[in-house]
Amino acid sequence: TIAAVGKRLVCAVESVAAEPPHPGVIRYVTSDDDGNTWSPRKLLYQAPEKPHMALSPYLVRVTGKTLYCIFGTDEAQGTPDRPGTPPPRLHLDIKLSISKDGGNTWATPTTLYSGGHRNYLPGLVNLPKNQALAVWIDFAANALKAQVV
């Protein structure tokens, strides 16, 4: 997803680590010329232990230079999911990382929701008063979940 911060565009993408076993990671790029050129890819988040993975990022500007990036990760599980696992069988928790400087740096993510560890497809919607609504699918509860952040 892409968010605009003034004249800067910031894009968060699902990627893979360059080193084996190539787990899923979250990267980001920036553009300061309306998307004509983009910075080299930078790492926004990688699970501390390989081959655990991070997937499905969603990015939104909340206010000023503050950006929220929500994603799923299986790092809390003893055994990581295998690449290509169908989404309803993934064992992901939902995490949120914040940048207060327009995407130059990102804070250590906090866990928003773990529930039954079967969460996927997080998203963010802007709300008034510098807040956002985080939403995701909880396959363990067969429900759509939401939380104000």
Coordinates of C-alpha atoms in Angstrom, one line a residue:
T1 CA 0.0 0.0 0.0
I2 CA 1.1 3.6 -0.5
A3 CA 0.7 6.6 1.8
A4 CA 1.5 10.3 1.0
V5 CA 3.4 12.4 3.5
G6 CA 3.5 15.9 2.1
K7 CA 5.2 15.4 -1.3
R8 CA 6.7 12.1 -0.2
L9 CA 5.2 8.7 -1.1
V10 CA 5.9 5.7 1.1
C11 CA 5.0 2.2 0.0
A12 CA 5.1 -1.0 2.2
V13 CA 5.4 -4.3 0.4
E14 CA 5.5 -8.0 1.2
S15 CA 8.9 -9.4 0.2
V16 CA 11.3 -12.2 1.1
A17 CA 14.7 -12.2 2.8
A18 CA 17.6 -12.5 0.5
E19 CA 19.2 -15.2 2.6
P20 CA 18.0 -18.8 2.8
P21 CA 15.5 -20.0 3.8
H22 CA 13.9 -16.7 2.4
P23 CA 11.2 -16.1 4.9
G24 CA 8.6 -13.4 4.3
V25 CA 9.6 -9.8 5.4
I26 CA 8.1 -6.4 5.2
R27 CA 10.1 -3.8 3.1
Y28 CA 9.4 -0.2 2.2
V29 CA 10.4 2.3 -0.4
T30 CA 10.0 6.1 -0.7
S31 CA 9.7 8.6 -3.5
D32 CA 10.2 12.3 -3.2
D33 CA 9.3 13.1 -6.8
D34 CA 5.7 11.9 -7.3
G35 CA 6.7 8.3 -7.9
N36 CA 9.1 9.0 -10.8
T37 CA 12.0 7.4 -8.9
W38 CA 12.0 5.3 -5.7
S39 CA 14.6 4.7 -3.0
P40 CA 16.3 1.3 -2.7
R41 CA 14.2 -1.2 -0.7
K42 CA 14.6 -0.9 3.0
L43 CA 13.7 -3.5 5.7
L44 CA 10.7 -2.4 7.8
Y45 CA 10.3 -5.7 9.7
Q46 CA 11.8 -9.2 9.7
A47 CA 10.9 -11.7 12.4
P48 CA 13.9 -12.1 14.8
E49 CA 14.2 -15.8 14.2
K50 CA 14.4 -17.4 10.8
P51 CA 12.4 -18.9 9.1
H52 CA 9.5 -17.1 10.9
M53 CA 7.8 -14.7 8.5
A54 CA 6.0 -11.4 8.3
L55 CA 3.2 -11.0 5.7
S56 CA 0.4 -8.8 4.3
P57 CA 1.4 -5.2 5.2
Y58 CA -1.0 -2.3 5.1
L59 CA 0.1 1.3 5.5
V60 CA -1.8 4.5 6.2
R61 CA -0.8 8.1 7.2
V62 CA -2.5 9.0 10.4
T63 CA -1.4 12.7 10.7
G64 CA 1.5 14.9 9.8
K65 CA 4.5 12.6 9.3
T66 CA 3.0 9.7 11.4
L67 CA 2.5 6.5 9.5
Y68 CA 1.1 3.2 10.8
C69 CA 2.0 -0.2 9.2
I70 CA 0.0 -3.2 10.2
F71 CA 1.0 -6.8 9.3
G72 CA 0.8 -10.4 10.3
T73 CA 3.7 -12.6 11.7
D74 CA 4.1 -16.2 12.9
E75 CA 7.1 -15.4 15.1
A76 CA 5.2 -16.3 18.3
Q77 CA 4.7 -19.9 17.1
G78 CA 7.2 -22.6 17.9
T79 CA 7.1 -23.8 14.3
P80 CA 6.9 -21.3 11.5
D81 CA 4.3 -21.8 8.7
R82 CA 5.6 -23.1 5.4
P83 CA 5.6 -20.7 2.5
G84 CA 2.5 -21.2 0.4
T85 CA 0.3 -22.2 3.3
P86 CA -3.3 -21.2 2.5
P87 CA -4.4 -18.1 4.5
P88 CA -7.0 -19.9 6.7
R89 CA -4.2 -22.3 7.9
L90 CA -1.6 -19.6 8.7
H91 CA -0.7 -19.0 12.4
L92 CA -0.3 -15.2 12.4
D93 CA -0.6 -12.5 15.1
I94 CA -1.3 -8.9 14.1
K95 CA 1.4 -6.3 14.7
L96 CA 1.6 -2.6 14.3
S97 CA 4.8 -0.5 13.6
I98 CA 4.8 3.3 13.7
S99 CA 6.9 5.9 11.9
K100 CA 6.8 9.4 13.2
D101 CA 9.2 10.8 10.6
G102 CA 7.5 10.2 7.3
G103 CA 8.8 6.6 6.9
N104 CA 12.5 7.3 7.6
T105 CA 12.5 5.1 10.7
W106 CA 10.1 2.5 12.2
A107 CA 9.4 1.7 15.8
T108 CA 9.6 -1.9 17.1
P109 CA 6.2 -3.3 16.4
T110 CA 3.6 -4.0 19.1
T111 CA 1.2 -6.9 19.1
L112 CA -2.4 -5.7 18.5
Y113 CA -4.0 -9.1 18.5
S114 CA -3.1 -12.8 18.8
G115 CA -6.4 -14.5 19.6
G116 CA -6.2 -18.0 18.3
H117 CA -3.1 -17.1 16.3
R118 CA -5.0 -17.6 13.0
N119 CA -5.2 -14.0 11.8
Y120 CA -4.7 -12.6 8.3
L121 CA -5.3 -9.7 5.9
P122 CA -5.0 -6.7 8.2
G123 CA -6.0 -3.3 7.0
L124 CA -6.2 0.3 8.4
V125 CA -8.8 3.0 7.9
N126 CA -8.3 6.6 9.0
L127 CA -10.5 8.0 11.8
P128 CA -10.9 11.5 13.2
K129 CA -8.6 12.6 16.1
N130 CA -5.4 11.1 14.7
Q131 CA -6.6 7.5 15.0
A132 CA -7.0 4.6 12.7
L133 CA -9.3 1.5 12.7
A134 CA -7.3 -1.7 12.4
V135 CA -9.3 -4.6 10.9
W136 CA -8.3 -8.2 10.1
I137 CA -9.8 -11.7 9.6
D138 CA -9.6 -14.0 12.7
F139 CA -10.0 -17.5 11.1
A140 CA -10.0 -19.2 14.5
A141 CA -13.2 -17.3 15.5
N142 CA -14.5 -17.2 11.9
A143 CA -14.9 -13.4 12.4
L144 CA -13.8 -10.0 11.2
K145 CA -12.0 -8.2 14.1
A146 CA -11.4 -4.5 14.6
Q147 CA -9.6 -2.3 17.1
V148 CA -9.0 1.5 17.2
V149 CA -5.3 2.4 17.3

